[in-house]
Amino acid sequence: MTNTTSPADLADEIVQRLRTVVGPGRAHLHEPHFAGNERDYVLECIESTFISSVSPFVQRFEDLLREITGAEHAVAVVNGTAALHLSLVLAGVEPGDEVLMPSLSFVATANAAAHAGAVPHFVDVDTRTLGLDPMALREHLEQSTSRVDGVCVNQDTGRVIRAVVPMHTFGHAVQVDALVEVADDFGLVVVEDAAEALGTTYKGRHAGTFGALGTLSFNGNKTVTTGGGGAILTNDGALAARARHLSTTAKVPHRWAFVHDSVGWNYRMPGLNAALGCAQLEQLDGFVQRKRTLVDRYRSAFEGFSAGVIREEEPECHSNYWLQALILEPSAALHRDMILEEVNDAGLGVRPCWTLLHRLAPFSDAPRASTPVSESLERRIINLPSSVFLTPEPVG
Ligand SMILES: *Cc1c(COP(=O)(O)O)cnc(C)c1O
């Protein structure tokens, strides 16, 4: 921002530039798009009367997920938080353990650890990927942990650090191969929070398939939605079987007997949701293509803009561009709240990124590394209207 531009002028300029992309009407941050077989499949599911998780649509949904992601196993569950919770349990996280994760994430990442009885332990992110910084993670672990009986122990708290949860922010892949290396060196299990990254690849491999387990979300605002839903991805057959069992009340299969061999959860995805999801997954390629066209248009619209840049994917990543982002210059970031007010008043659903998790009341006492990059980004990120239908359907 130049010294002569007032914050109001700046907000005005952002509105004008956004309008060249989204047109004159209202535009929300992210709305679902139902242009395929959604109605047909949901009706078919209802007419079958098998609307619960025993519906064949659930298996079909899981098969499609395996095809899309290349994961050997996919287990559909009720939402992304449940997928993460169960994955952390399967990763061996026990009450009183710590779980490393970025402070720049949606609250679900930390909630899942807390639901497993663990304590989130926050680490800084990288300026380019907006996800966990492998070098900062390694440095932090070298300085603050020791190996005791083969496990990684936080020297400050005395607690075992069991797992690390990289998150692929707004659909852009984190440097997940480097993070897996750090995790291996310190004896940590990797559980990827790929909630935002369906359709995203890193070095040609789908997000969520690098760690022991990966999780997806199909919440109403995600690239593909089932209303509410999630999935666990893994290449480990035993983990997948355990995920199915624990998410189905740990019931031992039998024609009539109610025998449950663990404290399980009722976490399986119902067929109604899976039916919607099958229709959505059929359109994933087109959705991603249109989101990638949208970033091209935002890039052109913000050419020569002095107060910020449109976020782009890194060369190793093929992003789904779930949420588009404008990263403000630090001087413009001082006026972020005013920009948010004015642009929303103009009918354009822009949003800040999340409040850093370590500043939320339930996690304010959680252990953490220093997080300067997260703190800077928190003030500079503005997410832009990102719905699939903002760009026309590709021809042919
Ligand atoms: C959406 C999301 C989740 C899971 O959310 P649900 O609403 O429970 O499906 C988890 N982590 C991140 C980063 C998310 O964006």
mmCIF file of C-alpha atoms and ligand atoms in Angstrom:
data_model
loop_
_atom_site.group_PDB
_atom_site.id
_atom_site.type_symbol
_atom_site.label_atom_id
_atom_site.label_comp_id
_atom_site.label_asym_id
_atom_site.label_seq_id
_atom_site.Cartn_x
_atom_site.Cartn_y
_atom_site.Cartn_z
ATOM 1 C CA MET A 1 0.000 0.000 0.000
ATOM 2 C CA THR A 2 1.353 3.419 -0.866
ATOM 3 C CA ASN A 3 1.328 6.168 1.766
ATOM 4 C CA THR A 4 -1.322 8.062 -0.132
ATOM 5 C CA THR A 5 -3.928 5.237 -0.188
ATOM 6 C CA SER A 6 -6.436 5.319 2.671
ATOM 7 C CA PRO A 7 -7.725 2.024 4.124
ATOM 8 C CA ALA A 8 -11.176 2.800 2.663
ATOM 9 C CA ASP A 9 -9.676 3.292 -0.805
ATOM 10 C CA LEU A 10 -7.797 0.050 -0.387
ATOM 11 C CA ALA A 11 -10.989 -1.863 0.496
ATOM 12 C CA ASP A 12 -12.692 -0.207 -2.451
ATOM 13 C CA GLU A 13 -9.938 -1.259 -4.801
ATOM 14 C CA ILE A 14 -10.182 -4.864 -3.545
ATOM 15 C CA VAL A 15 -13.957 -4.854 -4.163
ATOM 16 C CA GLN A 16 -13.461 -3.534 -7.695
ATOM 17 C CA ARG A 17 -10.802 -6.099 -8.514
ATOM 18 C CA LEU A 18 -12.915 -8.957 -7.054
ATOM 19 C CA ARG A 19 -15.947 -7.764 -9.031
ATOM 20 C CA THR A 20 -14.067 -8.267 -12.313
ATOM 21 C CA VAL A 21 -13.930 -11.966 -11.427
ATOM 22 C CA VAL A 22 -17.164 -12.768 -9.581
ATOM 23 C CA GLY A 23 -19.488 -10.341 -11.375
ATOM 24 C CA PRO A 24 -22.069 -7.985 -9.886
ATOM 25 C CA GLY A 25 -24.058 -10.248 -7.505
ATOM 26 C CA ARG A 26 -23.504 -11.575 -4.023
ATOM 27 C CA ALA A 27 -20.734 -14.144 -3.675
ATOM 28 C CA HIS A 28 -20.306 -16.263 -0.572
ATOM 29 C CA LEU A 29 -16.985 -17.708 0.508
ATOM 30 C CA HIS A 30 -17.763 -21.249 -0.636
ATOM 31 C CA GLU A 31 -21.028 -22.801 -1.718
ATOM 32 C CA PRO A 32 -21.643 -26.384 -2.816
ATOM 33 C CA HIS A 33 -22.393 -27.174 -6.455
ATOM 34 C CA PHE A 34 -24.874 -29.935 -7.349
ATOM 35 C CA ALA A 35 -24.821 -30.405 -11.105
ATOM 36 C CA GLY A 36 -24.493 -34.166 -11.504
ATOM 37 C CA ASN A 37 -26.309 -37.266 -10.271
ATOM 38 C CA GLU A 38 -26.920 -35.967 -6.738
ATOM 39 C CA ARG A 39 -30.734 -36.105 -6.868
ATOM 40 C CA ASP A 40 -30.817 -39.461 -8.663
ATOM 41 C CA TYR A 41 -28.452 -41.186 -6.243
ATOM 42 C CA VAL A 42 -30.055 -39.792 -3.090
ATOM 43 C CA LEU A 43 -33.506 -40.831 -4.365
ATOM 44 C CA GLU A 44 -32.176 -44.265 -5.298
ATOM 45 C CA CYS A 45 -30.785 -44.574 -1.775
ATOM 46 C CA ILE A 46 -34.101 -43.606 -0.190
ATOM 47 C CA GLU A 47 -36.048 -45.980 -2.429
ATOM 48 C CA SER A 48 -33.714 -48.824 -1.507
ATOM 49 C CA THR A 49 -34.599 -48.170 2.176
ATOM 50 C CA PHE A 50 -30.921 -48.803 2.996
ATOM 51 C CA ILE A 51 -30.078 -45.305 4.137
ATOM 52 C CA SER A 52 -27.712 -46.168 6.997
ATOM 53 C CA SER A 53 -24.063 -47.116 6.733
ATOM 54 C CA VAL A 54 -24.951 -50.594 5.427
ATOM 55 C CA SER A 55 -26.046 -48.960 2.137
ATOM 56 C CA PRO A 56 -24.036 -50.094 -0.926
ATOM 57 C CA PHE A 57 -23.437 -46.388 -1.614
ATOM 58 C CA VAL A 58 -20.955 -46.329 1.265
ATOM 59 C CA GLN A 59 -18.784 -48.974 -0.341
ATOM 60 C CA ARG A 60 -19.140 -47.268 -3.726
ATOM 61 C CA PHE A 61 -18.043 -43.974 -2.162
ATOM 62 C CA GLU A 62 -15.016 -45.663 -0.590
ATOM 63 C CA ASP A 63 -14.117 -47.351 -3.916
ATOM 64 C CA LEU A 64 -14.228 -43.976 -5.672
ATOM 65 C CA LEU A 65 -12.015 -42.468 -2.965
ATOM 66 C CA ARG A 66 -9.472 -45.256 -3.386
ATOM 67 C CA GLU A 67 -9.469 -44.701 -7.145
ATOM 68 C CA ILE A 68 -9.025 -40.932 -6.805
ATOM 69 C CA THR A 69 -6.385 -40.938 -4.073
ATOM 70 C CA GLY A 70 -4.514 -44.154 -4.847
ATOM 71 C CA ALA A 71 -4.840 -45.135 -1.184
ATOM 72 C CA GLU A 72 -5.270 -48.876 -0.710
ATOM 73 C CA HIS A 73 -8.029 -48.379 1.833
ATOM 74 C CA ALA A 74 -10.644 -45.699 2.487
ATOM 75 C CA VAL A 75 -13.062 -45.771 5.416
ATOM 76 C CA ALA A 76 -15.974 -43.313 5.232
ATOM 77 C CA VAL A 77 -17.002 -41.731 8.531
ATOM 78 C CA VAL A 78 -19.392 -39.059 9.809
ATOM 79 C CA ASN A 79 -17.055 -36.075 9.524
ATOM 80 C CA GLY A 80 -13.443 -34.997 9.234
ATOM 81 C CA THR A 81 -13.046 -34.441 12.965
ATOM 82 C CA ALA A 82 -14.155 -38.023 13.678
ATOM 83 C CA ALA A 83 -11.751 -39.248 10.962
ATOM 84 C CA LEU A 84 -8.877 -37.427 12.681
ATOM 85 C CA HIS A 85 -9.899 -38.543 16.160
ATOM 86 C CA LEU A 86 -10.069 -42.184 15.148
ATOM 87 C CA SER A 87 -6.836 -41.934 13.140
ATOM 88 C CA LEU A 88 -4.969 -40.547 16.135
ATOM 89 C CA VAL A 89 -6.256 -43.417 18.286
ATOM 90 C CA LEU A 90 -5.178 -45.882 15.564
ATOM 91 C CA ALA A 91 -1.781 -44.163 15.435
ATOM 92 C CA GLY A 92 -1.311 -45.150 19.068
ATOM 93 C CA VAL A 93 -2.013 -41.771 20.651
ATOM 94 C CA GLU A 94 -2.890 -42.327 24.292
ATOM 95 C CA PRO A 95 -4.347 -40.072 26.967
ATOM 96 C CA GLY A 96 -1.615 -37.757 28.235
ATOM 97 C CA ASP A 97 0.425 -37.870 25.009
ATOM 98 C CA GLU A 98 1.234 -34.805 22.925
ATOM 99 C CA VAL A 99 0.452 -34.414 19.224
ATOM 100 C CA LEU A 100 2.400 -31.949 17.083
ATOM 101 C CA MET A 101 0.402 -29.786 14.678
ATOM 102 C CA PRO A 102 0.430 -26.337 13.106
ATOM 103 C CA SER A 103 -1.075 -23.503 15.137
ATOM 104 C CA LEU A 104 -2.415 -22.199 11.821
ATOM 105 C CA SER A 105 -5.269 -24.655 11.334
ATOM 106 C CA PHE A 106 -8.974 -25.136 11.839
ATOM 107 C CA VAL A 107 -9.944 -25.960 15.425
ATOM 108 C CA ALA A 108 -10.879 -29.542 14.439
ATOM 109 C CA THR A 109 -7.193 -30.510 14.222
ATOM 110 C CA ALA A 110 -6.651 -29.666 17.888
ATOM 111 C CA ASN A 111 -10.079 -30.901 18.994
ATOM 112 C CA ALA A 112 -9.347 -34.349 17.529
ATOM 113 C CA ALA A 113 -6.185 -34.611 19.644
ATOM 114 C CA ALA A 114 -8.102 -33.471 22.721
ATOM 115 C CA HIS A 115 -10.857 -36.038 22.037
ATOM 116 C CA ALA A 116 -8.135 -38.703 22.080
ATOM 117 C CA GLY A 117 -7.136 -37.412 25.533
ATOM 118 C CA ALA A 118 -3.953 -35.905 24.117
ATOM 119 C CA VAL A 119 -2.537 -32.388 24.271
ATOM 120 C CA PRO A 120 -1.887 -30.468 21.064
ATOM 121 C CA HIS A 121 1.658 -29.149 20.723
ATOM 122 C CA PHE A 122 1.883 -26.286 18.245
ATOM 123 C CA VAL A 123 4.654 -25.717 15.722
ATOM 124 C CA ASP A 124 5.235 -22.955 13.170
ATOM 125 C CA VAL A 125 4.375 -23.012 9.466
ATOM 126 C CA ASP A 126 6.318 -22.217 6.329
ATOM 127 C CA THR A 127 5.668 -18.931 4.451
ATOM 128 C CA ARG A 128 5.329 -20.672 1.091
ATOM 129 C CA THR A 129 3.138 -23.674 1.877
ATOM 130 C CA LEU A 130 1.304 -22.171 4.905
ATOM 131 C CA GLY A 131 1.751 -25.656 6.396
ATOM 132 C CA LEU A 132 4.174 -27.217 8.909
ATOM 133 C CA ASP A 133 7.768 -26.157 8.279
ATOM 134 C CA PRO A 134 9.963 -29.309 8.281
ATOM 135 C CA MET A 135 13.127 -27.384 9.247
ATOM 136 C CA ALA A 136 11.428 -25.529 12.091
ATOM 137 C CA LEU A 137 9.930 -28.828 13.257
ATOM 138 C CA ARG A 138 13.307 -30.580 13.253
ATOM 139 C CA GLU A 139 14.989 -27.723 15.082
ATOM 140 C CA HIS A 140 12.228 -27.605 17.689
ATOM 141 C CA LEU A 141 12.401 -31.351 18.277
ATOM 142 C CA GLU A 142 16.205 -31.280 18.532
ATOM 143 C CA GLN A 143 16.082 -28.525 21.111
ATOM 144 C CA SER A 144 13.170 -29.610 23.252
ATOM 145 C CA THR A 145 12.888 -33.407 23.184
ATOM 146 C CA SER A 146 14.884 -36.475 24.096
ATOM 147 C CA ARG A 147 14.527 -40.162 23.256
ATOM 148 C CA VAL A 148 13.503 -42.248 26.248
ATOM 149 C CA ASP A 149 12.992 -46.004 25.696
ATOM 150 C CA GLY A 150 12.573 -45.359 21.987
ATOM 151 C CA VAL A 151 9.853 -42.738 22.366
ATOM 152 C CA CYS A 152 10.087 -38.987 21.879
ATOM 153 C CA VAL A 153 9.637 -37.121 25.170
ATOM 154 C CA ASN A 154 9.021 -33.400 25.609
ATOM 155 C CA GLN A 155 11.703 -32.302 28.082
ATOM 156 C CA ASP A 156 9.568 -29.417 29.382
ATOM 157 C CA THR A 157 6.395 -31.377 30.120
ATOM 158 C CA GLY A 158 7.727 -34.929 30.477
ATOM 159 C CA ARG A 159 4.961 -36.132 28.152
ATOM 160 C CA VAL A 160 5.401 -38.513 25.229
ATOM 161 C CA ILE A 161 5.080 -36.889 21.794
ATOM 162 C CA ARG A 162 3.423 -39.624 19.759
ATOM 163 C CA ALA A 163 2.360 -38.171 16.448
ATOM 164 C CA VAL A 164 2.553 -35.222 14.099
ATOM 165 C CA VAL A 165 -0.367 -33.910 12.048
ATOM 166 C CA PRO A 166 0.643 -31.982 8.923
ATOM 167 C CA MET A 167 -2.293 -30.064 7.429
ATOM 168 C CA HIS A 168 -2.592 -29.072 3.751
ATOM 169 C CA THR A 169 -3.732 -25.481 4.101
ATOM 170 C CA PHE A 170 -6.563 -24.350 1.788
ATOM 171 C CA GLY A 171 -5.800 -27.350 -0.441
ATOM 172 C CA HIS A 172 -2.127 -26.594 -1.117
ATOM 173 C CA ALA A 173 0.188 -29.451 -0.233
ATOM 174 C CA VAL A 174 2.623 -29.108 2.625
ATOM 175 C CA GLN A 175 6.189 -30.500 2.171
ATOM 176 C CA VAL A 176 4.918 -33.800 3.394
ATOM 177 C CA ASP A 177 7.855 -35.992 2.289
ATOM 178 C CA ALA A 178 10.296 -33.885 4.305
ATOM 179 C CA LEU A 179 7.921 -33.963 7.273
ATOM 180 C CA VAL A 180 7.687 -37.758 7.104
ATOM 181 C CA GLU A 181 11.500 -37.863 7.233
ATOM 182 C CA VAL A 182 11.607 -35.696 10.358
ATOM 183 C CA ALA A 183 8.879 -37.810 11.940
ATOM 184 C CA ASP A 184 10.804 -41.026 11.179
ATOM 185 C CA ASP A 185 13.957 -39.567 12.727
ATOM 186 C CA PHE A 186 12.106 -38.788 15.947
ATOM 187 C CA GLY A 187 9.906 -41.904 16.127
ATOM 188 C CA LEU A 188 6.643 -40.066 15.449
ATOM 189 C CA VAL A 189 3.607 -41.379 13.553
ATOM 190 C CA VAL A 190 2.347 -39.127 10.742
ATOM 191 C CA VAL A 191 -1.400 -38.542 10.472
ATOM 192 C CA GLU A 192 -2.151 -36.132 7.621
ATOM 193 C CA ASP A 193 -5.041 -33.723 8.010
ATOM 194 C CA ALA A 194 -5.957 -33.601 4.315
ATOM 195 C CA ALA A 195 -9.468 -32.317 5.089
ATOM 196 C CA GLU A 196 -9.032 -29.474 2.596
ATOM 197 C CA ALA A 197 -6.991 -31.341 0.001
ATOM 198 C CA LEU A 198 -9.166 -33.812 -1.921
ATOM 199 C CA GLY A 199 -7.878 -33.625 -5.519
ATOM 200 C CA THR A 200 -4.480 -32.242 -4.496
ATOM 201 C CA THR A 201 -1.220 -34.021 -5.290
ATOM 202 C CA TYR A 202 2.325 -33.498 -4.066
ATOM 203 C CA LYS A 203 5.064 -34.789 -6.384
ATOM 204 C CA GLY A 204 2.318 -36.675 -8.231
ATOM 205 C CA ARG A 205 0.962 -38.482 -5.176
ATOM 206 C CA HIS A 206 -2.358 -37.632 -3.566
ATOM 207 C CA ALA A 207 -2.382 -35.670 -0.307
ATOM 208 C CA GLY A 208 -3.282 -37.813 2.678
ATOM 209 C CA THR A 209 -1.393 -40.892 1.416
ATOM 210 C CA PHE A 210 2.089 -40.061 2.747
ATOM 211 C CA GLY A 211 1.529 -40.688 6.444
ATOM 212 C CA ALA A 212 0.471 -43.894 8.205
ATOM 213 C CA LEU A 213 -3.041 -42.456 8.023
ATOM 214 C CA GLY A 214 -4.642 -39.487 6.279
ATOM 215 C CA THR A 215 -8.037 -37.887 6.724
ATOM 216 C CA LEU A 216 -10.501 -36.085 4.455
ATOM 217 C CA SER A 217 -13.559 -33.921 5.156
ATOM 218 C CA PHE A 218 -16.756 -33.632 3.121
ATOM 219 C CA ASN A 219 -18.306 -30.845 5.134
ATOM 220 C CA GLY A 220 -20.690 -28.513 3.296
ATOM 221 C CA ASN A 221 -17.952 -25.995 2.517
ATOM 222 C CA LYS A 222 -15.321 -28.409 1.223
ATOM 223 C CA THR A 223 -14.483 -29.054 -2.453
ATOM 224 C CA VAL A 224 -16.703 -32.158 -2.457
ATOM 225 C CA THR A 225 -19.499 -32.437 0.098
ATOM 226 C CA THR A 226 -21.691 -35.158 1.588
ATOM 227 C CA GLY A 227 -23.465 -32.624 3.826
ATOM 228 C CA GLY A 228 -21.258 -33.805 6.655
ATOM 229 C CA GLY A 229 -18.695 -36.519 6.214
ATOM 230 C CA GLY A 230 -15.112 -37.620 6.387
ATOM 231 C CA ALA A 231 -12.815 -40.474 5.476
ATOM 232 C CA ILE A 232 -9.688 -42.210 6.686
ATOM 233 C CA LEU A 233 -7.072 -43.165 4.078
ATOM 234 C CA THR A 234 -4.375 -45.751 4.709
ATOM 235 C CA ASN A 235 -2.265 -48.329 2.892
ATOM 236 C CA ASP A 236 -2.232 -50.544 5.969
ATOM 237 C CA GLY A 237 -4.919 -53.220 5.820
ATOM 238 C CA ALA A 238 -4.833 -53.903 9.555
ATOM 239 C CA LEU A 239 -5.330 -50.202 10.372
ATOM 240 C CA ALA A 240 -8.210 -50.000 7.886
ATOM 241 C CA ALA A 241 -9.899 -53.057 9.406
ATOM 242 C CA ARG A 242 -9.459 -51.566 12.875
ATOM 243 C CA ALA A 243 -10.899 -48.234 11.663
ATOM 244 C CA ARG A 244 -13.986 -50.009 10.287
ATOM 245 C CA HIS A 245 -14.417 -52.012 13.473
ATOM 246 C CA LEU A 246 -13.978 -49.141 15.942
ATOM 247 C CA SER A 247 -16.201 -46.811 13.901
ATOM 248 C CA THR A 248 -18.981 -49.442 13.902
ATOM 249 C CA THR A 249 -19.322 -49.680 17.721
ATOM 250 C CA ALA A 250 -16.620 -52.385 17.778
ATOM 251 C CA LYS A 251 -19.314 -54.940 17.081
ATOM 252 C CA VAL A 252 -18.081 -58.447 16.398
ATOM 253 C CA PRO A 253 -19.861 -59.587 13.202
ATOM 254 C CA HIS A 254 -22.623 -62.076 13.969
ATOM 255 C CA ARG A 255 -26.125 -62.741 12.647
ATOM 256 C CA TRP A 256 -27.785 -61.591 15.871
ATOM 257 C CA ALA A 257 -25.503 -61.456 18.882
ATOM 258 C CA PHE A 258 -24.543 -58.057 20.286
ATOM 259 C CA VAL A 259 -20.932 -58.603 21.182
ATOM 260 C CA HIS A 260 -18.619 -55.575 21.271
ATOM 261 C CA ASP A 261 -14.964 -56.152 22.051
ATOM 262 C CA SER A 262 -13.822 -52.548 22.682
ATOM 263 C CA VAL A 263 -15.282 -49.164 23.498
ATOM 264 C CA GLY A 264 -16.203 -48.223 19.947
ATOM 265 C CA TRP A 265 -17.724 -45.224 18.223
ATOM 266 C CA ASN A 266 -20.749 -44.736 16.022
ATOM 267 C CA TYR A 267 -18.695 -42.954 13.368
ATOM 268 C CA ARG A 268 -19.637 -44.674 10.065
ATOM 269 C CA MET A 269 -20.980 -42.531 7.225
ATOM 270 C CA PRO A 270 -24.683 -43.088 6.486
ATOM 271 C CA GLY A 271 -25.679 -44.196 2.982
ATOM 272 C CA LEU A 272 -27.685 -41.039 2.298
ATOM 273 C CA ASN A 273 -24.551 -38.960 2.671
ATOM 274 C CA ALA A 274 -22.492 -41.411 0.652
ATOM 275 C CA ALA A 275 -25.055 -41.301 -2.185
ATOM 276 C CA LEU A 276 -24.648 -37.536 -2.414
ATOM 277 C CA GLY A 277 -20.893 -38.007 -2.166
ATOM 278 C CA CYS A 278 -20.719 -40.499 -5.063
ATOM 279 C CA ALA A 279 -22.370 -37.955 -7.345
ATOM 280 C CA GLN A 280 -19.999 -35.254 -6.095
ATOM 281 C CA LEU A 281 -16.874 -37.365 -6.566
ATOM 282 C CA GLU A 282 -17.857 -38.040 -10.183
ATOM 283 C CA GLN A 283 -17.433 -34.293 -10.745
ATOM 284 C CA LEU A 284 -14.195 -33.802 -8.814
ATOM 285 C CA ASP A 285 -11.907 -33.374 -11.829
ATOM 286 C CA GLY A 286 -14.163 -30.677 -13.271
ATOM 287 C CA PHE A 287 -14.452 -28.961 -9.877
ATOM 288 C CA VAL A 288 -10.674 -28.787 -9.499
ATOM 289 C CA GLN A 289 -10.246 -27.601 -13.068
ATOM 290 C CA ARG A 290 -12.703 -24.759 -12.473
ATOM 291 C CA LYS A 291 -11.053 -23.784 -9.192
ATOM 292 C CA ARG A 292 -7.732 -23.647 -11.010
ATOM 293 C CA THR A 293 -9.300 -21.417 -13.668
ATOM 294 C CA LEU A 294 -10.577 -19.206 -10.854
ATOM 295 C CA VAL A 295 -7.068 -18.605 -9.532
ATOM 296 C CA ASP A 296 -5.940 -17.618 -13.032
ATOM 297 C CA ARG A 297 -8.694 -15.029 -13.071
ATOM 298 C CA TYR A 298 -7.898 -13.729 -9.593
ATOM 299 C CA ARG A 299 -4.224 -13.512 -10.566
ATOM 300 C CA SER A 300 -5.089 -11.340 -13.570
ATOM 301 C CA ALA A 301 -7.515 -9.254 -11.524
ATOM 302 C CA PHE A 302 -4.852 -8.489 -8.916
ATOM 303 C CA GLU A 303 -2.038 -7.800 -11.376
ATOM 304 C CA GLY A 304 -0.246 -4.607 -10.324
ATOM 305 C CA PHE A 305 -1.968 -4.600 -6.909
ATOM 306 C CA SER A 306 0.555 -3.154 -4.477
ATOM 307 C CA ALA A 307 -1.027 -4.267 -1.185
ATOM 308 C CA GLY A 308 -1.016 -8.049 -1.615
ATOM 309 C CA VAL A 309 -0.656 -11.113 -3.829
ATOM 310 C CA ILE A 310 -2.895 -13.991 -4.821
ATOM 311 C CA ARG A 311 -1.581 -17.204 -3.355
ATOM 312 C CA GLU A 312 -0.158 -19.698 -5.843
ATOM 313 C CA GLU A 313 0.767 -23.367 -5.536
ATOM 314 C CA GLU A 314 4.395 -24.469 -5.149
ATOM 315 C CA PRO A 315 6.023 -26.289 -8.111
ATOM 316 C CA GLU A 316 5.829 -29.763 -6.442
ATOM 317 C CA CYS A 317 2.114 -29.318 -5.731
ATOM 318 C CA HIS A 318 -0.929 -29.639 -7.966
ATOM 319 C CA SER A 319 -3.502 -27.903 -5.796
ATOM 320 C CA ASN A 320 -7.279 -28.208 -5.724
ATOM 321 C CA TYR A 321 -7.362 -24.489 -4.783
ATOM 322 C CA TRP A 322 -10.125 -25.215 -2.280
ATOM 323 C CA LEU A 323 -9.999 -21.692 -0.876
ATOM 324 C CA GLN A 324 -8.424 -18.860 -2.821
ATOM 325 C CA ALA A 325 -6.343 -16.470 -0.731
ATOM 326 C CA LEU A 326 -5.076 -12.936 -0.966
ATOM 327 C CA ILE A 327 -1.947 -12.465 1.157
ATOM 328 C CA LEU A 328 -1.731 -8.837 2.255
ATOM 329 C CA GLU A 329 1.512 -6.916 2.569
ATOM 330 C CA PRO A 330 2.316 -6.307 6.253
ATOM 331 C CA SER A 331 1.452 -2.590 5.984
ATOM 332 C CA ALA A 332 -1.965 -3.366 4.473
ATOM 333 C CA ALA A 333 -2.549 -6.123 7.045
ATOM 334 C CA LEU A 334 -2.855 -3.410 9.693
ATOM 335 C CA HIS A 335 -6.196 -2.573 8.047
ATOM 336 C CA ARG A 336 -7.385 -6.154 7.649
ATOM 337 C CA ASP A 337 -10.493 -5.835 9.804
ATOM 338 C CA MET A 338 -11.648 -2.716 8.023
ATOM 339 C CA ILE A 339 -11.073 -4.411 4.663
ATOM 340 C CA LEU A 340 -13.123 -7.420 5.842
ATOM 341 C CA GLU A 341 -15.960 -5.117 6.969
ATOM 342 C CA GLU A 342 -16.143 -3.139 3.766
ATOM 343 C CA VAL A 343 -15.727 -6.016 1.338
ATOM 344 C CA ASN A 344 -18.383 -8.067 3.184
ATOM 345 C CA ASP A 345 -20.666 -5.007 3.222
ATOM 346 C CA ALA A 346 -20.271 -4.951 -0.559
ATOM 347 C CA GLY A 347 -21.737 -8.479 -0.697
ATOM 348 C CA LEU A 348 -18.499 -10.362 -1.160
ATOM 349 C CA GLY A 349 -17.911 -13.165 1.352
ATOM 350 C CA VAL A 350 -14.280 -12.742 2.233
ATOM 351 C CA ARG A 351 -12.952 -14.193 5.502
ATOM 352 C CA PRO A 352 -9.814 -13.993 7.611
ATOM 353 C CA CYS A 353 -7.964 -17.210 8.288
ATOM 354 C CA TRP A 354 -8.520 -18.955 11.629
ATOM 355 C CA THR A 355 -7.495 -17.510 14.974
ATOM 356 C CA LEU A 356 -4.235 -19.304 15.765
ATOM 357 C CA LEU A 357 -5.075 -22.386 17.811
ATOM 358 C CA HIS A 358 -2.690 -21.519 20.637
ATOM 359 C CA ARG A 359 -4.676 -18.334 21.249
ATOM 360 C CA LEU A 360 -8.013 -20.141 21.663
ATOM 361 C CA ALA A 361 -9.144 -20.577 25.281
ATOM 362 C CA PRO A 362 -9.161 -24.417 25.301
ATOM 363 C CA PHE A 363 -5.589 -24.582 23.984
ATOM 364 C CA SER A 364 -3.948 -21.486 25.455
ATOM 365 C CA ASP A 365 -1.876 -23.552 27.908
ATOM 366 C CA ALA A 366 -0.758 -26.073 25.295
ATOM 367 C CA PRO A 367 2.971 -26.463 24.676
ATOM 368 C CA ARG A 368 4.331 -24.798 21.556
ATOM 369 C CA ALA A 369 7.367 -23.717 19.623
ATOM 370 C CA SER A 370 7.782 -20.067 18.712
ATOM 371 C CA THR A 371 5.369 -19.298 15.885
ATOM 372 C CA PRO A 372 6.437 -16.014 14.206
ATOM 373 C CA VAL A 373 5.423 -17.046 10.672
ATOM 374 C CA SER A 374 1.980 -18.183 11.790
ATOM 375 C CA GLU A 375 1.488 -14.930 13.660
ATOM 376 C CA SER A 376 2.401 -12.845 10.634
ATOM 377 C CA LEU A 377 0.226 -14.900 8.266
ATOM 378 C CA GLU A 378 -2.746 -14.832 10.613
ATOM 379 C CA ARG A 379 -3.038 -11.076 10.067
ATOM 380 C CA ARG A 380 -2.307 -11.171 6.334
ATOM 381 C CA ILE A 381 -4.532 -13.912 4.898
ATOM 382 C CA ILE A 382 -7.881 -13.024 3.364
ATOM 383 C CA ASN A 383 -9.798 -15.903 1.801
ATOM 384 C CA LEU A 384 -11.768 -14.997 -1.313
ATOM 385 C CA PRO A 385 -15.016 -16.340 -2.809
ATOM 386 C CA SER A 386 -14.006 -19.764 -4.116
ATOM 387 C CA SER A 387 -17.127 -21.633 -5.272
ATOM 388 C CA VAL A 388 -16.786 -23.932 -8.265
ATOM 389 C CA PHE A 389 -19.559 -22.174 -10.204
ATOM 390 C CA LEU A 390 -17.759 -18.807 -10.220
ATOM 391 C CA THR A 391 -15.996 -19.974 -13.383
ATOM 392 C CA PRO A 392 -17.822 -21.509 -16.346
ATOM 393 C CA GLU A 393 -17.793 -25.213 -17.057
ATOM 394 C CA PRO A 394 -14.850 -26.209 -19.226
ATOM 395 C CA VAL A 395 -15.853 -26.983 -22.826
ATOM 396 C CA GLY A 396 -15.386 -30.467 -24.274
HETATM 397 C C1 LIG B 1 -12.844 -29.080 7.558
HETATM 398 C C2 LIG B 1 -11.637 -29.412 8.328
HETATM 399 C C3 LIG B 1 -11.576 -30.499 9.228
HETATM 400 C C4 LIG B 1 -12.705 -31.446 9.510
HETATM 401 O O1 LIG B 1 -13.890 -30.862 9.593
HETATM 402 P P1 LIG B 1 -15.318 -31.557 9.734
HETATM 403 O O2 LIG B 1 -16.193 -30.360 9.684
HETATM 404 O O3 LIG B 1 -15.338 -32.278 11.020
HETATM 405 O O4 LIG B 1 -15.556 -32.471 8.568
HETATM 406 C C5 LIG B 1 -10.375 -30.766 9.866
HETATM 407 N N1 LIG B 1 -9.302 -30.018 9.652
HETATM 408 C C6 LIG B 1 -9.302 -28.986 8.797
HETATM 409 C C7 LIG B 1 -8.044 -28.220 8.585
HETATM 410 C C8 LIG B 1 -10.471 -28.631 8.121
HETATM 411 O O5 LIG B 1 -10.467 -27.580 7.287
#
